[in-house]
Coordinates of C-alpha atoms in Angstrom, one line a residue:
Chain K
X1 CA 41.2 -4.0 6.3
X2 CA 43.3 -7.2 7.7
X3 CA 40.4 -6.8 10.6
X4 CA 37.9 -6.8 8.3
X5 CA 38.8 -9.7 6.5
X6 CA 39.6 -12.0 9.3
X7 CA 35.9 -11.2 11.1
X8 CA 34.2 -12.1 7.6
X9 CA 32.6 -15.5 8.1
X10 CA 31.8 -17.6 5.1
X11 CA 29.6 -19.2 6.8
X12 CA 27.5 -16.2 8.4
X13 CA 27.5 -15.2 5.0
X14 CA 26.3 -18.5 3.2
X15 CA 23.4 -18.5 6.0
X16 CA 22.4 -15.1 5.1
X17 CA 21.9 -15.6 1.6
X18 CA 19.7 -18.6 1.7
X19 CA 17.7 -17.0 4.7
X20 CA 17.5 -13.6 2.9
X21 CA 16.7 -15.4 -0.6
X22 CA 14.2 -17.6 1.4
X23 CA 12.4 -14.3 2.6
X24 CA 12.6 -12.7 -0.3
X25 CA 10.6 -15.2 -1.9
X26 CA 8.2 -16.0 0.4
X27 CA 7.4 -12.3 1.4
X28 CA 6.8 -12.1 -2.2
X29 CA 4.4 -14.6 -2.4
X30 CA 2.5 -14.0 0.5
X31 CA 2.8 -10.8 1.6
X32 CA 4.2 -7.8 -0.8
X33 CA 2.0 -8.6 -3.8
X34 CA -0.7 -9.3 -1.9
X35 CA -0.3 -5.9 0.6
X36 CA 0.3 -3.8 -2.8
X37 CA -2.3 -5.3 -4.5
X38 CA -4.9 -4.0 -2.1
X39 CA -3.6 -0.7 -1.8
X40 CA -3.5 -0.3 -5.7
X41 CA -7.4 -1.4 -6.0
X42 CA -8.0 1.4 -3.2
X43 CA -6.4 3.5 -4.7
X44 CA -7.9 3.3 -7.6
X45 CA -11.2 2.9 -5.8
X46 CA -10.5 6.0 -4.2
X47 CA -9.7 7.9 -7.2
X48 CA -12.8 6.3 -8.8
X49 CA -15.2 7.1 -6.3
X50 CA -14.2 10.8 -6.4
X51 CA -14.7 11.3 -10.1
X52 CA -18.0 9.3 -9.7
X53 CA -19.2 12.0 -7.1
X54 CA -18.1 14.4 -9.4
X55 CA -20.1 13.4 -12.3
X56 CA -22.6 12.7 -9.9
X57 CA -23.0 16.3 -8.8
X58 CA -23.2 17.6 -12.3
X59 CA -25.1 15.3 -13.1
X60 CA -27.6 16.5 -10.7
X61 CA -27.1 20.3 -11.8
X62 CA -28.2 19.8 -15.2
X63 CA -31.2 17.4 -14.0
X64 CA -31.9 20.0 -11.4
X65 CA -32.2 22.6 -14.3
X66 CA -33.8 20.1 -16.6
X67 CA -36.5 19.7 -13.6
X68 CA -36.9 23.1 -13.5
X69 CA -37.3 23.7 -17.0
X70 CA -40.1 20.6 -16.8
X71 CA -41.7 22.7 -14.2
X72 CA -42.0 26.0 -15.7
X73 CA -43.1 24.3 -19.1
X74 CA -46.5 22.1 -17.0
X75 CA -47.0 25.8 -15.7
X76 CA -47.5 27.4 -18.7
X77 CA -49.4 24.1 -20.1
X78 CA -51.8 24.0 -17.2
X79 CA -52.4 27.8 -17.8
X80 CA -53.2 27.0 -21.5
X81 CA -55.4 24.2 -20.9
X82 CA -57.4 26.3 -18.3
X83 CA -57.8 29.0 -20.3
X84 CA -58.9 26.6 -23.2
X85 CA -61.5 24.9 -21.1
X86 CA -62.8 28.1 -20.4
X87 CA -63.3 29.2 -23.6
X88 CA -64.5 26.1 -24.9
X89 CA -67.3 25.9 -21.8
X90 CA -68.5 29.6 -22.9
X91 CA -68.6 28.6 -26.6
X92 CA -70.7 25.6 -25.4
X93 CA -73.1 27.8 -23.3
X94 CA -73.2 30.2 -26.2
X95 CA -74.1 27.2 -28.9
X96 CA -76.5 25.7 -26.3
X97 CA -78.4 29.5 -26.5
X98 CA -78.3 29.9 -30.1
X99 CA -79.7 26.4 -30.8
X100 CA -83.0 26.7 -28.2
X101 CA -83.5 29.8 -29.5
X102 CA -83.4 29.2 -33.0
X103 CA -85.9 25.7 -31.9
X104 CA -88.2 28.3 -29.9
X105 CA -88.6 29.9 -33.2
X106 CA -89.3 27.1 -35.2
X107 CA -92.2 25.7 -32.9
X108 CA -93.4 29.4 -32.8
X109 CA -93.5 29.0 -36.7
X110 CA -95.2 25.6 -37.0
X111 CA -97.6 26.7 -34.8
X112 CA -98.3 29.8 -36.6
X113 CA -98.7 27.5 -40.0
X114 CA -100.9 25.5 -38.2
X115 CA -103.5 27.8 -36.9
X116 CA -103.2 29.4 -40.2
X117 CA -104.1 26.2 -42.4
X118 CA -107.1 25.5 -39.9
X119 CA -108.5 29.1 -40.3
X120 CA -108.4 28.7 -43.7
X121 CA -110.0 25.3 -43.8
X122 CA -112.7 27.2 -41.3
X123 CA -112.9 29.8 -43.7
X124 CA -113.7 27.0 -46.7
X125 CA -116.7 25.3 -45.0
X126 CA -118.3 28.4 -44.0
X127 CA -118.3 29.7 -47.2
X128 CA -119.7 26.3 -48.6
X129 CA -122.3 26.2 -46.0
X130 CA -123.4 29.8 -46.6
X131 CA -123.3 29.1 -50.0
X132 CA -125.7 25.9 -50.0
X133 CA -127.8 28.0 -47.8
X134 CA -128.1 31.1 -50.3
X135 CA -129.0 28.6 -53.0
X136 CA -131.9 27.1 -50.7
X137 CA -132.5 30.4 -50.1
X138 CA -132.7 31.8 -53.6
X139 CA -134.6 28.1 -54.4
X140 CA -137.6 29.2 -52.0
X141 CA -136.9 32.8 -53.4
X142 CA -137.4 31.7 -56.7
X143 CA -140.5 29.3 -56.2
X144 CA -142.6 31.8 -54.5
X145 CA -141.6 34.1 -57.3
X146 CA -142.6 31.8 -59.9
X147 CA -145.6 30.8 -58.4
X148 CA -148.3 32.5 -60.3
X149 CA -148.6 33.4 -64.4
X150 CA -148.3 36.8 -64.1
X151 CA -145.5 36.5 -62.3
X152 CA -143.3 34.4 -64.4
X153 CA -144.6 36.8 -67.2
X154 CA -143.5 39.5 -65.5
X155 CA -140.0 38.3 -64.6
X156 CA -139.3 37.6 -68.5
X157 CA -140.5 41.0 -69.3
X158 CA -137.8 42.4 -66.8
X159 CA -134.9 39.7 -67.9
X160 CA -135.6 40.9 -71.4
X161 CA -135.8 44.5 -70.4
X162 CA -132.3 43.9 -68.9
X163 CA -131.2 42.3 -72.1
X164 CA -132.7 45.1 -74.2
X165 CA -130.6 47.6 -71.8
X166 CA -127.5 46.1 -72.5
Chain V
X1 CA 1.4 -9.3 16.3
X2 CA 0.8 -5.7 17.1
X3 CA 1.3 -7.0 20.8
X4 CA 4.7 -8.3 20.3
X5 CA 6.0 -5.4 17.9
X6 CA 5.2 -3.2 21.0
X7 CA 7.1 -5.4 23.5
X8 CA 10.2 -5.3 21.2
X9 CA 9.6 -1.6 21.5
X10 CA 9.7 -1.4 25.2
X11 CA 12.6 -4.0 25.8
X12 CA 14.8 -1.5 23.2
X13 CA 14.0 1.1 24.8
X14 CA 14.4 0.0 28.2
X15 CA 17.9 -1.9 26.8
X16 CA 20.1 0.6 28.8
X17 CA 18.7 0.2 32.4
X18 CA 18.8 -3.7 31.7
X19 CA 22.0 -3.6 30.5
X20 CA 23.5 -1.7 33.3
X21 CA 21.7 -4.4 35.3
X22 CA 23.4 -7.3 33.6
X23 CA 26.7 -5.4 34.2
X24 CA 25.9 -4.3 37.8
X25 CA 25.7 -8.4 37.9
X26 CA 28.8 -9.0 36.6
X27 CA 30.5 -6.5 38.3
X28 CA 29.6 -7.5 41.8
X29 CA 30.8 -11.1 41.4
X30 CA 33.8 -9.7 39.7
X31 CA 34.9 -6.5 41.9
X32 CA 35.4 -7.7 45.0
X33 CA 38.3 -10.3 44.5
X34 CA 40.1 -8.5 42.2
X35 CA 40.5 -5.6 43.9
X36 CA 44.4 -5.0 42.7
X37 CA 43.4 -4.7 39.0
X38 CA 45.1 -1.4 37.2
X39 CA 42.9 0.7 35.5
X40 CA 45.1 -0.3 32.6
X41 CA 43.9 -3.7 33.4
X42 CA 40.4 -2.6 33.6
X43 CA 40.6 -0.4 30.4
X44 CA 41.7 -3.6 28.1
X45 CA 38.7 -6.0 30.0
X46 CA 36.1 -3.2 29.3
X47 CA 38.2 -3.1 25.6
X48 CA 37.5 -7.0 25.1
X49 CA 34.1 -6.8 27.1
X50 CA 32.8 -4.5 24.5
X51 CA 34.4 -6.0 21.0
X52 CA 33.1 -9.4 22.4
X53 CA 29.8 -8.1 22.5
X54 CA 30.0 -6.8 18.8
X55 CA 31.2 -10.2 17.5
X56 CA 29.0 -13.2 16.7
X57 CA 29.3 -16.2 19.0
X58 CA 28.7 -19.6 18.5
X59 CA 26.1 -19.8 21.3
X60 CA 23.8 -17.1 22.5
X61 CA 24.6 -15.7 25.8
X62 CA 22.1 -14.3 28.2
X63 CA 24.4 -13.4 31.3
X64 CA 27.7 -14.6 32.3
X65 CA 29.8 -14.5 35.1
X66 CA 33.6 -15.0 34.0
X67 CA 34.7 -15.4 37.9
X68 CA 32.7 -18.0 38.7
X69 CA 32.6 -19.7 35.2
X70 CA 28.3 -19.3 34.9
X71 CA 27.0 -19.1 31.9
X72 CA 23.3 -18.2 31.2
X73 CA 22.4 -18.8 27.4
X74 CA 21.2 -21.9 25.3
X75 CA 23.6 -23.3 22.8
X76 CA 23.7 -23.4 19.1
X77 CA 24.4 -26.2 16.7
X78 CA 27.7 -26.2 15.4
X79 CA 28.4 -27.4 11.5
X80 CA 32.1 -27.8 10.4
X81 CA 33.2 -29.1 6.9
X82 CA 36.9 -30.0 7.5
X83 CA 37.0 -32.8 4.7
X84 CA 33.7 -34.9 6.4
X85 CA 30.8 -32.8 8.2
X86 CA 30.9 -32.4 11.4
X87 CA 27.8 -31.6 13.8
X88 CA 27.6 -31.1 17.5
X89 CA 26.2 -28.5 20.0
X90 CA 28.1 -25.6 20.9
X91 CA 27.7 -26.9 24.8
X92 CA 30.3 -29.2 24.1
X93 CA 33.0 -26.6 24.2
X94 CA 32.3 -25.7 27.5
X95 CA 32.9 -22.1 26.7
X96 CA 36.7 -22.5 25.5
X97 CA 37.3 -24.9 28.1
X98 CA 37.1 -28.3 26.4
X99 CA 38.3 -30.4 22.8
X100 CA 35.8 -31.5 21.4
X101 CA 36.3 -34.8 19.1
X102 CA 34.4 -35.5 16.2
X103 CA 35.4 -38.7 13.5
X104 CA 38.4 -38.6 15.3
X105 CA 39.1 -34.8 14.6
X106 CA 39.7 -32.5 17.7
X107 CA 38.1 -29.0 18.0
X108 CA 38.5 -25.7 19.9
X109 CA 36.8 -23.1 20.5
X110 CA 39.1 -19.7 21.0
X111 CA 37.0 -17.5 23.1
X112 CA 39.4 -14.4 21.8
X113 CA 38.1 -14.4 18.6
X114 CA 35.7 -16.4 18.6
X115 CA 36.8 -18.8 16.1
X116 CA 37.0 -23.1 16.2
X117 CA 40.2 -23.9 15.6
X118 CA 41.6 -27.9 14.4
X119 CA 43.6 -28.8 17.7
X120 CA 45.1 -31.8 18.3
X121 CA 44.1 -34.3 21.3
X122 CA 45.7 -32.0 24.3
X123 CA 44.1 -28.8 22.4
X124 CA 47.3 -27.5 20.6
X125 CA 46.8 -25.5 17.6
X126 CA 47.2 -27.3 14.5
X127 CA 49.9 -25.0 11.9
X128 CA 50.6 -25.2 8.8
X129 CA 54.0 -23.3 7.6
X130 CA 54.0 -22.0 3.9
X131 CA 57.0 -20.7 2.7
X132 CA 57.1 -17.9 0.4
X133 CA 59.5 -18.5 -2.8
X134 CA 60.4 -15.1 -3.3
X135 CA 61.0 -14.0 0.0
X136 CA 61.8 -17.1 1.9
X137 CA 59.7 -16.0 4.0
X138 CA 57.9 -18.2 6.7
X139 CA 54.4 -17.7 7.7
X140 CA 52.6 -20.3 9.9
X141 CA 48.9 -20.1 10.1
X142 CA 46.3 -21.9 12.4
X143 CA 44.4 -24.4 10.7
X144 CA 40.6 -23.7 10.6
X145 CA 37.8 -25.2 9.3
X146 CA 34.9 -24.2 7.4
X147 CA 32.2 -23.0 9.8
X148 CA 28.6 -23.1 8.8
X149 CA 27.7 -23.0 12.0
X150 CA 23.9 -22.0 13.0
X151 CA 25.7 -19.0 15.1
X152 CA 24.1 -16.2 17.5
X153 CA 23.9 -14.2 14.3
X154 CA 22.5 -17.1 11.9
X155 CA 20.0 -18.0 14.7
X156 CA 18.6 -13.9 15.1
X157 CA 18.4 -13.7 11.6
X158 CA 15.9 -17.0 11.2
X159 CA 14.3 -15.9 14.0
X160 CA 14.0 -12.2 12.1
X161 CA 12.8 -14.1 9.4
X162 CA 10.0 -16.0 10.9
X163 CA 8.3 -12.7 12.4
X164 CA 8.9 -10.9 9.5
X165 CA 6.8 -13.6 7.4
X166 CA 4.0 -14.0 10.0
X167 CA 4.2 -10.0 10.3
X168 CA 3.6 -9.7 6.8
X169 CA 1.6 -12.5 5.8
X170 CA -0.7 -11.1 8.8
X171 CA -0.7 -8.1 7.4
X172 CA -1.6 -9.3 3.8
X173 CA -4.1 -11.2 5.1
X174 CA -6.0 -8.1 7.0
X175 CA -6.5 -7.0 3.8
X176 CA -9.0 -9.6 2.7
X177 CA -11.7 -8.2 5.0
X178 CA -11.5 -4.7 4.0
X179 CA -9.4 -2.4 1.9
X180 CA -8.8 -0.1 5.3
X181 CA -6.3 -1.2 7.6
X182 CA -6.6 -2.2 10.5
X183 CA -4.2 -3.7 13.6
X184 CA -0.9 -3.7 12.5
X185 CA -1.2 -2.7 9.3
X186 CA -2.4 0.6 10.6
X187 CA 1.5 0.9 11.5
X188 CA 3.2 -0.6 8.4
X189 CA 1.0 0.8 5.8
X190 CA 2.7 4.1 6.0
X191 CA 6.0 3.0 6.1
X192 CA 5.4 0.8 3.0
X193 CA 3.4 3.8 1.1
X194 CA 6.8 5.8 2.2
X195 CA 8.9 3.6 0.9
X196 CA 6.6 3.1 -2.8
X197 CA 6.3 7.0 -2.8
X198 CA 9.5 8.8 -1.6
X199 CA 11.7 6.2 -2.5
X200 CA 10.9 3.4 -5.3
X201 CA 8.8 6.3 -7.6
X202 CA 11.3 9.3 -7.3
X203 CA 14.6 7.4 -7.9
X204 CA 13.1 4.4 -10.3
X205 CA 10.1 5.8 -11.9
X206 CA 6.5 5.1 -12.3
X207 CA 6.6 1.9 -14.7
X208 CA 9.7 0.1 -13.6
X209 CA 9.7 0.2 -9.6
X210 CA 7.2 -2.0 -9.4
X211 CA 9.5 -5.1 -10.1
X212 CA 11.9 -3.9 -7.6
X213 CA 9.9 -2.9 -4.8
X214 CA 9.3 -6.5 -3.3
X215 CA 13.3 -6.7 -2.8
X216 CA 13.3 -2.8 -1.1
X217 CA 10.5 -3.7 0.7
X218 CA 12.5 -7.1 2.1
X219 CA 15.5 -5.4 2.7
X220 CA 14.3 -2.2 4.3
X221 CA 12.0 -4.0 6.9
X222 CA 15.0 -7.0 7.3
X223 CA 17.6 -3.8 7.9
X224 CA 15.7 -2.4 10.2
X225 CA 14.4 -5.1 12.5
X226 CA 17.7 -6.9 12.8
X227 CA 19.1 -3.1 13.8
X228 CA 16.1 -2.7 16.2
X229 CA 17.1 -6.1 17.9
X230 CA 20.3 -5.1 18.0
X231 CA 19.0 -2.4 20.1
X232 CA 18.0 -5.8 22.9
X233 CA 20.0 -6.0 26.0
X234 CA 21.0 -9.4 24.1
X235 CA 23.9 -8.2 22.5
X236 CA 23.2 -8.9 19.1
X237 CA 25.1 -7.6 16.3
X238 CA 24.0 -9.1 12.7
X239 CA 23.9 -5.5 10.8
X240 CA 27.0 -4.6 12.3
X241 CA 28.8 -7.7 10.2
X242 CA 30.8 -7.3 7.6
X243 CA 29.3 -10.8 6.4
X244 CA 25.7 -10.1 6.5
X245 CA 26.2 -6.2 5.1
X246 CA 28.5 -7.8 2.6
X247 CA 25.1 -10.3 1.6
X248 CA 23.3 -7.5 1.5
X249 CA 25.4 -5.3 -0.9
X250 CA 25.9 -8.2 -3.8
X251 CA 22.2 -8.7 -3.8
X252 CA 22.0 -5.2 -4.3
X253 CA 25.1 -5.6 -6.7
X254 CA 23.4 -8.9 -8.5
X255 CA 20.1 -7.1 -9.2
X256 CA 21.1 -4.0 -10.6
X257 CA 23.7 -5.8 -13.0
X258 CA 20.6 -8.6 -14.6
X259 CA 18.2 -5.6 -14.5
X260 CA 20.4 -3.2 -16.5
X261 CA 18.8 -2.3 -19.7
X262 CA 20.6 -1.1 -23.1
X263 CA 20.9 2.5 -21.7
X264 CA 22.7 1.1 -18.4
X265 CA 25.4 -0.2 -20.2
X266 CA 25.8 2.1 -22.7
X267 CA 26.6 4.6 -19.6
X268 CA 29.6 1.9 -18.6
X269 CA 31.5 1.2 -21.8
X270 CA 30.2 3.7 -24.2
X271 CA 29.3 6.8 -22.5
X272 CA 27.1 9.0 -24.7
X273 CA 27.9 12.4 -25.6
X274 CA 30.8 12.5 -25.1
X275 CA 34.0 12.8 -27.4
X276 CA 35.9 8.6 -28.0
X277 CA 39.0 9.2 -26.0
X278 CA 36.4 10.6 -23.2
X279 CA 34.9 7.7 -23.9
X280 CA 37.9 4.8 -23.7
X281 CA 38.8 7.1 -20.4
X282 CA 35.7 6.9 -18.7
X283 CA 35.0 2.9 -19.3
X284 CA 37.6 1.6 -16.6
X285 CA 36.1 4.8 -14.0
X286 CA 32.5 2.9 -14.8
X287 CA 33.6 -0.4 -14.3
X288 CA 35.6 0.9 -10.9
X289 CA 32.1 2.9 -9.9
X290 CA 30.3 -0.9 -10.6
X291 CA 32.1 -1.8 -7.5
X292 CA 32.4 1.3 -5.2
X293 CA 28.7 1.3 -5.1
X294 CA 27.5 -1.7 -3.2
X295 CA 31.3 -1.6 -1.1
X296 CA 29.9 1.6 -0.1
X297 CA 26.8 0.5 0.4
X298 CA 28.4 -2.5 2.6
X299 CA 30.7 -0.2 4.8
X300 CA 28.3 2.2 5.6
X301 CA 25.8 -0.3 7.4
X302 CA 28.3 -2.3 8.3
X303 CA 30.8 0.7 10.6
X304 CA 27.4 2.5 11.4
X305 CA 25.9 -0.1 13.4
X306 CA 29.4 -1.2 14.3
X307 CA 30.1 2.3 15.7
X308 CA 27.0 2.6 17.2
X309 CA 27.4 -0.6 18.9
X310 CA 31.3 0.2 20.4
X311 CA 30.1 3.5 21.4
X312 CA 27.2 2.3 23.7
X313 CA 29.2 -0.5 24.9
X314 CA 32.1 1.9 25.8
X315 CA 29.6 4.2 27.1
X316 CA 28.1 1.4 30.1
X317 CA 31.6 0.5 30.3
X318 CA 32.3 4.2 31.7
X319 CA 29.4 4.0 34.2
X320 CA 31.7 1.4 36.0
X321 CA 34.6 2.7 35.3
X322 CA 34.8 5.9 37.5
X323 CA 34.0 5.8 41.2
X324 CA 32.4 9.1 41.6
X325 CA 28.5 8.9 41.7
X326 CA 28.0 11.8 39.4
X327 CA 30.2 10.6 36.2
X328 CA 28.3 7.1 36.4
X329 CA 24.9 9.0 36.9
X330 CA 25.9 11.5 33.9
X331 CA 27.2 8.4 31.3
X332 CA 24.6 6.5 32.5
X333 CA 21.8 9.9 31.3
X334 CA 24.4 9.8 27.7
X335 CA 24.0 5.9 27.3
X336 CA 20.6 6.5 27.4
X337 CA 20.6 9.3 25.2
X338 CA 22.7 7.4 22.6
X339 CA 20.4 4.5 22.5
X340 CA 17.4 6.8 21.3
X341 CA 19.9 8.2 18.5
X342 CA 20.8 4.3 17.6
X343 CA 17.0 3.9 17.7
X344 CA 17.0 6.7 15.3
X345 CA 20.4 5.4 13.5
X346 CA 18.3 2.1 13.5
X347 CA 15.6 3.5 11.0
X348 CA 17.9 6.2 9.3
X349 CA 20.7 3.3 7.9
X350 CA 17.8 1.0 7.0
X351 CA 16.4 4.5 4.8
X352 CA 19.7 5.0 3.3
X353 CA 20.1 1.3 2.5
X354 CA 16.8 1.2 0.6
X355 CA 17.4 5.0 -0.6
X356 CA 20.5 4.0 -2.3
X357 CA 19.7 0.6 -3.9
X358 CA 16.7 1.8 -5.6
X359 CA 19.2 4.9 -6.7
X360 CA 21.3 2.4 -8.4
X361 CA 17.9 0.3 -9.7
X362 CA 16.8 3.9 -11.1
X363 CA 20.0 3.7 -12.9
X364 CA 19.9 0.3 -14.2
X365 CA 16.1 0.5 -15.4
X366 CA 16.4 4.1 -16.9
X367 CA 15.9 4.6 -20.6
X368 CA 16.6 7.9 -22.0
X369 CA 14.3 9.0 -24.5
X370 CA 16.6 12.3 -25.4
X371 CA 20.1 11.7 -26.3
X372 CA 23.1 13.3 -24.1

């Protein structure tokens, strides 16, 4: 213990404490804070990182279901909207037939009028010709008939005959 | 940086094969007039030889030869306060040999101990007698006076402190162009992660270490390099003084007392759950236990490094003190052994240091939600 005490130096010791205060505070400063600083932030960038990848990837399961959900629902669209244009093209082809046919008939039927109301017409002036031609006839009939007295005599003695019958 | 962390490396690993070196040197100038020495003789120079080598000095050796009076080394400002101030360089000693005067006071350096010493003009001792009432009792002592010297130990630990700062300051800086380390932060990351994780976390917890980690970060890497130099051929000591460990443990001491929360205290003077004369008996055992801990903490660095330090030197001092070939070769083989334990001891005391002071934080920043 004597030994001890006699090989402490006041002076080493004074020396030591402003040298180990002086380090103290200048490792501080410039290199402690700074040293843990960065190793916190990566750290924590670290730790972010990971949890960011692991969102990430279930992120992308659900999207990748999502997208396959998309898919099968355009399937089963496209498949509708075939089969509708197909029905709508045969209903098309279908109305198409059904309206020429239906004009087919109807020129057939005009036509038919037609010829009818010109027969008839035909049928008009014949008979008016043939009449005016009866009464020329009957007029010639009638003068060489009535073209001497005994005749005409005659004639009333049958029209009243005809009358008397009746 | 990384460059001159690995040359440190090297040299403290190479330290035993240069050391034996610098004592092949010394021998060889030495040996061959002194042939008639004892081996008692030889045992108490190899004694000295080593304790000189654990003490600080007021100017830093290299190599020196004690037979012809050569000394290799720079000297070291020497500060005194003996009523005035006092400045001069440790050259002016001449190793022991001279007085130096300064505003007419005399100096002297003891190469024994070490110590400067008030002489008079012929370079006698100064006394002073005190006489004890009681006993009647003289007792003379030397008169000494106050040394803030810039010593060996003072100069390591400024030069310490400059690498440390451009270490870590490098370090820092790496970070600015990337979060991943790279050079020598690819080292020291690990070491401080091992030091936030095993030891602040565990003994602190998760919300308070972070006040205390920039002082167990300081004093793990500061323990630790100034025990790796010590690993040097260049003799240096500073962990394995009872000054410097003894700066180290009220620091230690200082924080945990201005840290210590409500719950601290209460532990000391009113421990809870406990019945009041448990209490009143306990207090004085908590106040003792204040001090026990950093003394502990002070002896243990302080007598390992020390130890370490005696046992290499006494180790080297073997290789030349037996004749036979095959007991140098075999201490030489240990020596070199034992400096890869210190090298080990070297990392390990700087780990219990840190372990325990953020043990005694954890103590002073716990709060207990659940009462004892």
């Amino acid at each position: 213990m004597e030994n001890l005490l006699d090989q402490f130096s006041i002076g080493l010791a004074f020396w030591q404490t402003i040298l180990f205060l002086g380090l103290l505070l200048l490792l501080r400063k410039y290199a402690w804070k700074p040293i843990l600083n960065s190793v916190n932030e990566r750290e924590s960038k670290i730790s972010e990182s990971l949890e960011l990848a692991e969102k990430t990837r279930a992120e992308m399961e659900t999207m990748k279901a999502q997208n396959e959900n998309l898919l099968k629902e355009a399937r089963a669209e496209r498949d509708a909207l075939i089969k509708d244009a197909k029905e709508t093209v045969n209903t098309m082809i279908e109305d198409a037939k059904g309206k020429a046919r239906e004009e087919a008939d109807k020129v057939q039927v005009s036509a038919r009028e037609a010829f009818a109301a010109e027969k008839s017409a035909a049928i008009a002036e014949l008979k008016t010709q043939v009449a005016s031609i009866s009464i020329e006839i009957a007029e010639k009939v009638v003068r060489g008939e009535l073209g001497s007295q005994e005749k005409q005599t005659s004639l009333a003695n049958k029209l009243v005959e005809d009358i008397n019958m009746n | 940086m990384y460059r001159l962390l690995r040359f440190i490396l090297v040299v403290a690993l190479l330290s035993p094969v240069v050391t034996s070196s610098v004592f092949a040197n010394a021998e060889a100038h030495h040996g061959a007039p002194d042939k008639e020495l004892t081996p008692e003789e030889l045992r108490d120079e190899n004694n000295a030889f080593v304790k000189h080598h654990t003490n600080d000095s007021h100017d830093f050796g290299i190599v020196s030869n004690e037979e012809t009076g050569t000394h290799v080394g720079f000297p070291l400002p020497v500060i005194l306060w003996d009523g005035s101030l006092h400045v001069f360089m440790s050259s002016a000693f001449e190793h022991g040999e001279k007085v130096v005067e300064s505003k007419g006071n005399y100096y002297k350096l003891d190469t024994h101990d070490g110590k400067i010493y008030k002489t008079d003009e012929h370079g006698v001792v100064m006394t002073e007698t005190t006489i004890d009432k009681k006993t009647k009792e003289e007792t003379v002592h030397q008169l000494k006076p106050l040394d803030f010297s810039i010593t060996k130990n003072v100069f390591v630990t400024i030069f310490m402190c400059i690498l440390m700062f451009f270490l870590f300051k490098g370090i820092a800086k790496s970070y600015k162009t990337g979060l991943a380390p790279t050079g020598a932060a690819k080292f020291f990351e690990p070491i401080i992660l091992f030091i936030r994780d095993e030891i602040a976390i565990p003994n602190i917890g998760e919300k308070a270490h972070k006040k205390y980690m920039v002082y167990l970060l300081t004093v793990f890497f500061f323990i630790w390099f100034l025990n790796l130099i010590g690993m040097t051929p260049l003799g240096i000591n500073v962990t394995g003084n009872i000054a410097v460990t003894f700066v180290l443990a009220i620091f230690t001491f200082l924080i945990t007392q201005f840290t210590g929360k409500k719950d601290y205290w209460m532990h000391i003077f009113w421990m809870p759950g406990v019945p009041v004369p448990m209490k009143i008996i306990l207090i004085p055992i908590e106040l003792i236990g204040l001090v026990v801990k950093p003394f502990a903490l002070m002896i243990r660095l302080y007598a390992n490094m020390l130890a370490g330090h005696i046992v290499l030197g006494a180790l080297i001092a073997a290789v030349y003190f037996f004749d036979a070939y095959l007991a140098k070769t075999a201490f030489l083989g240990l020596t070199f052994f034992m400096n890869i334990i210190e090298l080990l001891v070297a990392a390990l005391q700087a780990y219990i240091f840190t372990m325990l002071t953020a043990l005694y934080f954890g103590s002073a920043a716990a709060v207990h939600e659940e009462a004892h």
